[in-house]
Every structure is written in structure tokens, then in C-alpha cells.
mmCIF file of C-alpha atoms and ligand atoms in Angstrom:
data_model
loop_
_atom_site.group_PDB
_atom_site.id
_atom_site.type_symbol
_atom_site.label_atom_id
_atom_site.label_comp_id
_atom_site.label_asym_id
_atom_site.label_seq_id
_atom_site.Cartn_x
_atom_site.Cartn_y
_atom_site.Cartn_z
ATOM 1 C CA UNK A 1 5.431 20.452 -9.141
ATOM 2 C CA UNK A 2 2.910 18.035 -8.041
ATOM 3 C CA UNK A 3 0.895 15.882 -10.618
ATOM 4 C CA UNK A 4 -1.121 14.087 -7.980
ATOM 5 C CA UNK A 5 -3.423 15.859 -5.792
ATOM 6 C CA UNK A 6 -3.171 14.405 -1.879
ATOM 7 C CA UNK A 7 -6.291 12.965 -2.632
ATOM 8 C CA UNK A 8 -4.916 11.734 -6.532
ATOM 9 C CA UNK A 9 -8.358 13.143 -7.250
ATOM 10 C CA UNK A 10 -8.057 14.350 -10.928
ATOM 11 C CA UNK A 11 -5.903 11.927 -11.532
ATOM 12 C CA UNK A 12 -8.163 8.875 -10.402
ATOM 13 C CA UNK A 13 -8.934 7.790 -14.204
ATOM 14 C CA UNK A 14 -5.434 7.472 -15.731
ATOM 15 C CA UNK A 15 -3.546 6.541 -12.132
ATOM 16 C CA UNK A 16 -3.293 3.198 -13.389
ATOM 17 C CA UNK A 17 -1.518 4.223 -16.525
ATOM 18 C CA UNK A 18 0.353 7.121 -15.101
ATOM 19 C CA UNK A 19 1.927 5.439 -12.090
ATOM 20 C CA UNK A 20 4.355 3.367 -13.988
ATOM 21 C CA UNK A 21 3.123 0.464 -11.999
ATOM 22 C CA UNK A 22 4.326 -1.775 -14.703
ATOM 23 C CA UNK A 23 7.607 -0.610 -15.884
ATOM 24 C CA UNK A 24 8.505 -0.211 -12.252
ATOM 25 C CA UNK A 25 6.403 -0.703 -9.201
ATOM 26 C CA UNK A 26 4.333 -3.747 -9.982
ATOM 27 C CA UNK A 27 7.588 -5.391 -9.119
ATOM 28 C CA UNK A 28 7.754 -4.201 -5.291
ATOM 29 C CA UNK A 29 4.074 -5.269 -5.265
ATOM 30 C CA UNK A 30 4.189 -8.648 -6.576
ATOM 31 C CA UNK A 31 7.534 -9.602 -4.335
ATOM 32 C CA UNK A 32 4.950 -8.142 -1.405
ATOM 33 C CA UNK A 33 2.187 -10.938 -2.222
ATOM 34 C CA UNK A 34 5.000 -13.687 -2.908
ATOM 35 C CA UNK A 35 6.204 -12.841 0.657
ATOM 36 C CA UNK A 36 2.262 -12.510 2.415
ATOM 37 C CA UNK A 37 1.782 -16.031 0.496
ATOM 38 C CA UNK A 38 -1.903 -15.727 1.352
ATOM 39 C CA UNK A 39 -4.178 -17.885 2.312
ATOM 40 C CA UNK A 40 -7.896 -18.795 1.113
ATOM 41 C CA UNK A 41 -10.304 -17.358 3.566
ATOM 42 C CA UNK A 42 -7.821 -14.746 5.338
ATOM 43 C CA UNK A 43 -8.612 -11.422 5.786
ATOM 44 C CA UNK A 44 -6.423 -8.265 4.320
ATOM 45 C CA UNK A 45 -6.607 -4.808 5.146
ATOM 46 C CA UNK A 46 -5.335 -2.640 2.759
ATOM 47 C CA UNK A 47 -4.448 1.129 3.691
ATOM 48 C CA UNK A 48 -4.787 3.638 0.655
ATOM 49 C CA UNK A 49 -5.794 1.230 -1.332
ATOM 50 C CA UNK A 50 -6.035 3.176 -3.971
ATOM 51 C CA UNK A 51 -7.777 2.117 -7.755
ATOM 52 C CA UNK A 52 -7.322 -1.548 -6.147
ATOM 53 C CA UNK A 53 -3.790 -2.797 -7.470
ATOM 54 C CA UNK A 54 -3.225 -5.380 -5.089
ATOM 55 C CA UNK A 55 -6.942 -6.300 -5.304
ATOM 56 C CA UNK A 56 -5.838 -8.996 -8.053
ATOM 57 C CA UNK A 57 -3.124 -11.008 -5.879
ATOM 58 C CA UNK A 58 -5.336 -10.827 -2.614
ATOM 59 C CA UNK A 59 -8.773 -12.142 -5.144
ATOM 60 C CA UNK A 60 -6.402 -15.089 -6.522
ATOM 61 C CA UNK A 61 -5.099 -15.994 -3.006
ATOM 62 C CA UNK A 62 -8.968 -16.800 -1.974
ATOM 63 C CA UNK A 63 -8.334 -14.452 0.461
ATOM 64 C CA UNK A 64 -11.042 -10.937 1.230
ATOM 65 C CA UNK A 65 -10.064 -7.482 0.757
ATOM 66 C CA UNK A 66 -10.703 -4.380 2.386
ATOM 67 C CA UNK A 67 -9.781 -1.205 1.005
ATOM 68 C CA UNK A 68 -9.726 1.992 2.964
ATOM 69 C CA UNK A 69 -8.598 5.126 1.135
ATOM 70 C CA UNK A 70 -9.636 8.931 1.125
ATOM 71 C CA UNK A 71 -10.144 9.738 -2.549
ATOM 72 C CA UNK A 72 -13.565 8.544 -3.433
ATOM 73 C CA UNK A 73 -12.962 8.702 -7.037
ATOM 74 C CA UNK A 74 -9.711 6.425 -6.570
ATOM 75 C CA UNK A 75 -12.118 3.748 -5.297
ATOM 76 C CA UNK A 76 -14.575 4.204 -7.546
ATOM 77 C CA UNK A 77 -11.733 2.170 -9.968
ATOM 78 C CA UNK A 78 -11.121 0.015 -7.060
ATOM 79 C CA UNK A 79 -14.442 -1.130 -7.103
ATOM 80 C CA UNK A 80 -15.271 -1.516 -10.883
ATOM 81 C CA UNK A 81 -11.888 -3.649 -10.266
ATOM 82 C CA UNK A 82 -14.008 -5.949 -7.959
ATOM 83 C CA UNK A 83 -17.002 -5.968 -9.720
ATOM 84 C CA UNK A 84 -18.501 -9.329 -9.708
ATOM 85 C CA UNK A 85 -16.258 -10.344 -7.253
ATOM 86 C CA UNK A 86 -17.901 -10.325 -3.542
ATOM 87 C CA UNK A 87 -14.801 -10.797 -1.547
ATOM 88 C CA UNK A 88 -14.263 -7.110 -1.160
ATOM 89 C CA UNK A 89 -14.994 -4.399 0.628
ATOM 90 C CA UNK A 90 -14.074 -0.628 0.660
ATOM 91 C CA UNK A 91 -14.087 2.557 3.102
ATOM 92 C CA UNK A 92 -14.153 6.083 1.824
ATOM 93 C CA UNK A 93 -11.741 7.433 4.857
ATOM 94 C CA UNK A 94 -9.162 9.191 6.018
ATOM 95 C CA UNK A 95 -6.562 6.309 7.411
ATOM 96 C CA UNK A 96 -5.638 8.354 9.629
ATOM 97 C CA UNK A 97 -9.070 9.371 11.056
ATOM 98 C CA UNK A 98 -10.759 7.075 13.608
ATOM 99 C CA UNK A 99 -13.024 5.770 11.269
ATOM 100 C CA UNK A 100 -10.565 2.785 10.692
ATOM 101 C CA UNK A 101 -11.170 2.188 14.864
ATOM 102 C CA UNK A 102 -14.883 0.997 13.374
ATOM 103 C CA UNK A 103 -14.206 -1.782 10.868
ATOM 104 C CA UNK A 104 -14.061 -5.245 11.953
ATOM 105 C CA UNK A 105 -10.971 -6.209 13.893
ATOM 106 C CA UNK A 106 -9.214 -9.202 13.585
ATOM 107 C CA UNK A 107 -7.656 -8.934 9.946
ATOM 108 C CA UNK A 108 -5.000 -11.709 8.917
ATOM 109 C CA UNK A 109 -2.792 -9.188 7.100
ATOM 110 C CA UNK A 110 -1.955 -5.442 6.277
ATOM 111 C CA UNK A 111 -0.841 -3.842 3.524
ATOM 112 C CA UNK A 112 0.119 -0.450 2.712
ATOM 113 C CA UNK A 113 1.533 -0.325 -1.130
ATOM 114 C CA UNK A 114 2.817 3.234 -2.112
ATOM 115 C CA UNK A 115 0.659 4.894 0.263
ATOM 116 C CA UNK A 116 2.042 5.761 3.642
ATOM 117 C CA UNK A 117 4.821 8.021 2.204
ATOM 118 C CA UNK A 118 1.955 10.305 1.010
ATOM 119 C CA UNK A 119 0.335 10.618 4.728
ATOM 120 C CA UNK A 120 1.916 13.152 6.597
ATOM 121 C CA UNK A 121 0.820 11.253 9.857
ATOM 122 C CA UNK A 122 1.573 8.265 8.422
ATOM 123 C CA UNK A 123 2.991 6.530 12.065
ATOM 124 C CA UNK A 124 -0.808 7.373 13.317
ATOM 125 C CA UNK A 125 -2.837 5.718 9.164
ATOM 126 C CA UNK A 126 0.099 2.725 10.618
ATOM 127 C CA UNK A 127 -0.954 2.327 14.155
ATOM 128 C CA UNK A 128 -4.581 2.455 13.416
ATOM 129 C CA UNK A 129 -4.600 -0.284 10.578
ATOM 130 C CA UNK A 130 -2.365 -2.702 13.002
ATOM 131 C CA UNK A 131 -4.654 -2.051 15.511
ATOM 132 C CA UNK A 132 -7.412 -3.985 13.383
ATOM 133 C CA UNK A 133 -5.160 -7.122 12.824
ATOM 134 C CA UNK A 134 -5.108 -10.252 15.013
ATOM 135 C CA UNK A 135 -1.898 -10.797 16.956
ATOM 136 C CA UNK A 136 0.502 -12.934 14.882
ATOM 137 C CA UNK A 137 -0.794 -11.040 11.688
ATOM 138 C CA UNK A 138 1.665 -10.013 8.799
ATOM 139 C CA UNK A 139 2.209 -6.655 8.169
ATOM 140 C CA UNK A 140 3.604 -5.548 4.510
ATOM 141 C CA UNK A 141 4.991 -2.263 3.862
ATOM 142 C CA UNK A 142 6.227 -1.254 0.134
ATOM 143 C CA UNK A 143 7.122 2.391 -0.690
ATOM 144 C CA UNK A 144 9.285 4.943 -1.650
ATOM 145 C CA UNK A 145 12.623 6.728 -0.991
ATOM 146 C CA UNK A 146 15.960 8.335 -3.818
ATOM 147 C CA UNK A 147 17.626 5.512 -5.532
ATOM 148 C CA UNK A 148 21.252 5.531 -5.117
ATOM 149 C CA UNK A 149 23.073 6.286 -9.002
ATOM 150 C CA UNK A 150 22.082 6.787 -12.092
ATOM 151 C CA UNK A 151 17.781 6.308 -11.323
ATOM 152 C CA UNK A 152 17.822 8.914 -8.980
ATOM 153 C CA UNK A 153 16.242 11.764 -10.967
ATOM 154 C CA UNK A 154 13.821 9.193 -12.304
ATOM 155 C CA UNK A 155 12.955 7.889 -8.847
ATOM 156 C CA UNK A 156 12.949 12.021 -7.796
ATOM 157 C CA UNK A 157 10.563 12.428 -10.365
ATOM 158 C CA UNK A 158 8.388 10.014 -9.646
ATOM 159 C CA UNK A 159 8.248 10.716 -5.724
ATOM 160 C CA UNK A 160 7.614 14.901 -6.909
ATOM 161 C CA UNK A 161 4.901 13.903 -8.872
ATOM 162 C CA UNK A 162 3.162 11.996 -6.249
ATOM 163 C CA UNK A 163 3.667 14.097 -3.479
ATOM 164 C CA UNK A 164 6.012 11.215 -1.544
ATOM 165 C CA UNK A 165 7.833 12.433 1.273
ATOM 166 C CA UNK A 166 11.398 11.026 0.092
ATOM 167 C CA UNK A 167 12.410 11.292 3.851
ATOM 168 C CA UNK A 168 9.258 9.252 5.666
ATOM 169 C CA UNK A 169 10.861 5.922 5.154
ATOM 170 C CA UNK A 170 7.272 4.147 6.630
ATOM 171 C CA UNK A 171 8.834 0.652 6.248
ATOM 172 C CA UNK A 172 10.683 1.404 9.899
ATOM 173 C CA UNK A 173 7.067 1.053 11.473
ATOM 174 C CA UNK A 174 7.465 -2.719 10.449
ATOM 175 C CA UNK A 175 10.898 -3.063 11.930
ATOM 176 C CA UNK A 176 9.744 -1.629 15.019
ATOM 177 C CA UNK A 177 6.214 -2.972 15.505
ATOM 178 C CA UNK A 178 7.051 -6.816 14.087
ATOM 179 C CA UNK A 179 9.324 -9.975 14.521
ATOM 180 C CA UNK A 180 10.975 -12.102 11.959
ATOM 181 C CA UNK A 181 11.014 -9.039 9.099
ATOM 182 C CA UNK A 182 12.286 -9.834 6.115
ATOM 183 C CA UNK A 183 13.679 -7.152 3.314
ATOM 184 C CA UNK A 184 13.614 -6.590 -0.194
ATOM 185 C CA UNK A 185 15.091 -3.538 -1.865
ATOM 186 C CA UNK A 186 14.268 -2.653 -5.754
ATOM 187 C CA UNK A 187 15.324 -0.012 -8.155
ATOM 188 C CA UNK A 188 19.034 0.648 -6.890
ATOM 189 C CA UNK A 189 17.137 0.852 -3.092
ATOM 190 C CA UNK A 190 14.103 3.386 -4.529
ATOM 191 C CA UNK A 191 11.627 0.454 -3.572
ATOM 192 C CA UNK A 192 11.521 -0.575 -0.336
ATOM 193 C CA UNK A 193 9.647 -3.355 1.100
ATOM 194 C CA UNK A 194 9.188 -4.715 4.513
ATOM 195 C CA UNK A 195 7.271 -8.061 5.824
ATOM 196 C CA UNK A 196 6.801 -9.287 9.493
ATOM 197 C CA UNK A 197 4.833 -10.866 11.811
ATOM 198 C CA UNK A 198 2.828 -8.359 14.252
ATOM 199 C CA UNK A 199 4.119 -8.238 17.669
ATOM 200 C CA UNK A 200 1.381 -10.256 19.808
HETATM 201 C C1 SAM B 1 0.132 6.450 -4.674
HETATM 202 S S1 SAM B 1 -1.530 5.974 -4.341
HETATM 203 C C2 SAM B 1 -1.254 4.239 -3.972
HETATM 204 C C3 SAM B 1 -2.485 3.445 -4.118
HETATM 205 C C4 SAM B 1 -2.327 1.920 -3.960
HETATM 206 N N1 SAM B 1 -1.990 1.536 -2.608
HETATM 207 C C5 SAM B 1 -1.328 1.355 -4.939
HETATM 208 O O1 SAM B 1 -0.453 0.601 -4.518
HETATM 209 O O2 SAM B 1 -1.466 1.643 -6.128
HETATM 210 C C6 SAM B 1 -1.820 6.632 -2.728
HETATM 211 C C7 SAM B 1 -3.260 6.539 -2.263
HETATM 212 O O3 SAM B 1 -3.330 7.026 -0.913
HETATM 213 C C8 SAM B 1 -4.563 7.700 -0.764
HETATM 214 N N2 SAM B 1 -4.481 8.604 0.398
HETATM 215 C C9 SAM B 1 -3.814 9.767 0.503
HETATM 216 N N3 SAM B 1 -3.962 10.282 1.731
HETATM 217 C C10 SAM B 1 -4.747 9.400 2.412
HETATM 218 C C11 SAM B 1 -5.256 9.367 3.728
HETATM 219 N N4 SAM B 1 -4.983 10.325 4.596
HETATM 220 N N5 SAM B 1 -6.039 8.316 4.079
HETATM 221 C C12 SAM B 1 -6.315 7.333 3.198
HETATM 222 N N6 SAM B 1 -5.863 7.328 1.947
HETATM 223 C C13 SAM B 1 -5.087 8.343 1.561
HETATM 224 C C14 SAM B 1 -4.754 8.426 -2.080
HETATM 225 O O4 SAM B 1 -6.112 8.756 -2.284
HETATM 226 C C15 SAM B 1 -4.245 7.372 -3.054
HETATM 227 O O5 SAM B 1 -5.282 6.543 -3.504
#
């Protein structure tokens, strides 16, 4: 059973509600823009960026935002969420598609929140976005995997619903592609974040 279309097309109204982002993964998202500590002017990529969550932290950082994500109707949220805000930007696209190849290069940071675990080609969405950052940029990764003990149906449930791949583990493209990574782990290991500095 899968609530969430691919696409979290129907779904694009209540996602906000529905995605327990604050009983549980508004935590692996705020400890992701603690980490990024952002700076007023820099620039952030964000791949499925979905209804705009982590539009809030990069707005009160000073820094601009740039939203790629495939569902039109998730960022038509995203951008009542920026309304009167000009800082931000958004691309209806496929992350994995080489329409990411045509934005602006040189972004400060990338983030993927909850998003890569629901690309099948995730590695190529990952490869793409890093390939619009600066050298020395930060990468963040947060996502999904089982939680070890008693969460795990929960945390099953959740990843079902939303049409995770429990086994794609995207937080290894950081390890690989980035120095000085640092680790958090949240929800008996469900939530998984990774932070590092893009190889130059
Ligand atoms: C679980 S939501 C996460 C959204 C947001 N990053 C957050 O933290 O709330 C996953 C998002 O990935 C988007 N998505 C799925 N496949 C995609 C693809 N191939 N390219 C870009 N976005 C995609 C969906 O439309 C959805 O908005």
C-alpha cells in the first residue's frame, strides 16, 4: 500500500499534515540547518524540495533557495510558502533529468530532505545537484531507513506509505563524495543524516 503517489500528487494539499513532519521528522531537518549553519547571501539548492519545508530555516539564514522537484502541485505549496519572500526560486523537474545541468552553477549548499530515498536513480538526482555546487560546498543528506526495536513498524509504515526504498541508504553519496562528514542518527537510527564538505 502506497499513500503517496511518486509524484505525492494527490496528496500535495495535506503533505504537510500527513507527513508527521512534526511529531517526527522536523527533528532530522532542523539538526540538518543547525549543522549547514547558513550564511546570509549563500546560495542552497534543494533537491525534491517538496511543499518547501526547509524553505523557513534557509529564509531566516538570509540565505536564497532553490527548489527543484517533479510534482508541480507539491510546489505550488512551496511557493505560496515563499510568497512575499523574493529569495526563492523553484524548478518543476525531474532531478534526475538534465534539466538540473541548466540552473545556475555555483550553489553554496545542497540539500536533499526525505527525498532521495523516493528516486529510484537517486545516485544520478545526487550527482547532478553536486554538480551545480561550488567546490568546498556542503552537502546535507537526511532520509530514511527501519529503526532498530520497538519503532520499527512505525518507521515501516511510514517508509510504505511514501514509497521510500528502506534499502537506498542515499546518505552514503555524502560519505563518498565529501570530507570532514559529520553524523546524526534519530528515531532508534530511522533518521539518518549526513553533512560534509564537497570534494574540490
Ligand atoms: C517525501 S517528499 C519530501 C519533500 C521535502 N524535501 C521535505 O523534506 O518535506 C519527496 C518529494 O520528492 C519529489 N520527487 C519524487 N521523485 C522526484 C524526481 N524524480 N525528481 C524530483 N523530485 C521528485 C516528490 O514530488 C516529493 O515532493
Amino acid at each position: 500500500m502506497r499513500l503517496f503517489g511518486p509524484r505525492y500528487t494527490t496528496v500535495a494539499p495535506c503533505y504537510d499534515l500527513l507527513s508527521a513532519e512534526w511529531p517526527v521528522y522536523l527533528r532530522g531537518r532542523r539538526a540538518a540547518f543547525e549543522l549547514l549553519d547558513l550564511r546570509p547571501g549563500e546560495r542552497v539548492l534543494d533537491v525534491g524540495c517538496g511543499t518547501g519545508l526547509d524553505l523557513p530555516f534557509v529564509r531566516a539564514a538570509g540565505a536564497t533557495f532553490h527548489g527543484v522537484d517533479a510534482s508541480p502541485q507539491m510546489l505550488g505549496t512551496a511557493r505560496r510558502r515563499a510568497r512575499g519572500w523574493s529569495g526563492a526560486t523553484f524548478l518543476a523537474a525531474d532531478a534526475t533529468s538534465p534539466a538540473v545541468d541548466e540552473l545556475p552553477g555555483g550553489f553554496d549548499a545542497v540539500v536533499c530532505t526525505y527525498a532521495l530515498s523516493i528516486i529510484p536513480a537517486w545516485p544520478v538526482a545526487f550527482a547532478r545537484a553536486v554538480g551545480r555546487a561550488r567546490p568546498g560546498a556542503r552537502v546535507v543528506v537526511v532520509d530514511m531507513q527501519p529503526a532498530s526495536g520497538p519503532l520499527r513498524p512505525l518507521a515501516d509504515l511510514a517508509m510504505r506509505l511514501g514509497g521510500v526504498d528502506p534499502d537506498a541508504h542515499p546518505w552514503t553519496a555524502v560519505e563518498q563524495r565529501c570530507t570532514d562528514v559529520e553524523a546524526r542518527s534519530f528515531w532508534s537510527g530511522h533518521v539518518q543524516l549526513r553533512l560534509g564538505t564537497l570534494r574540490t
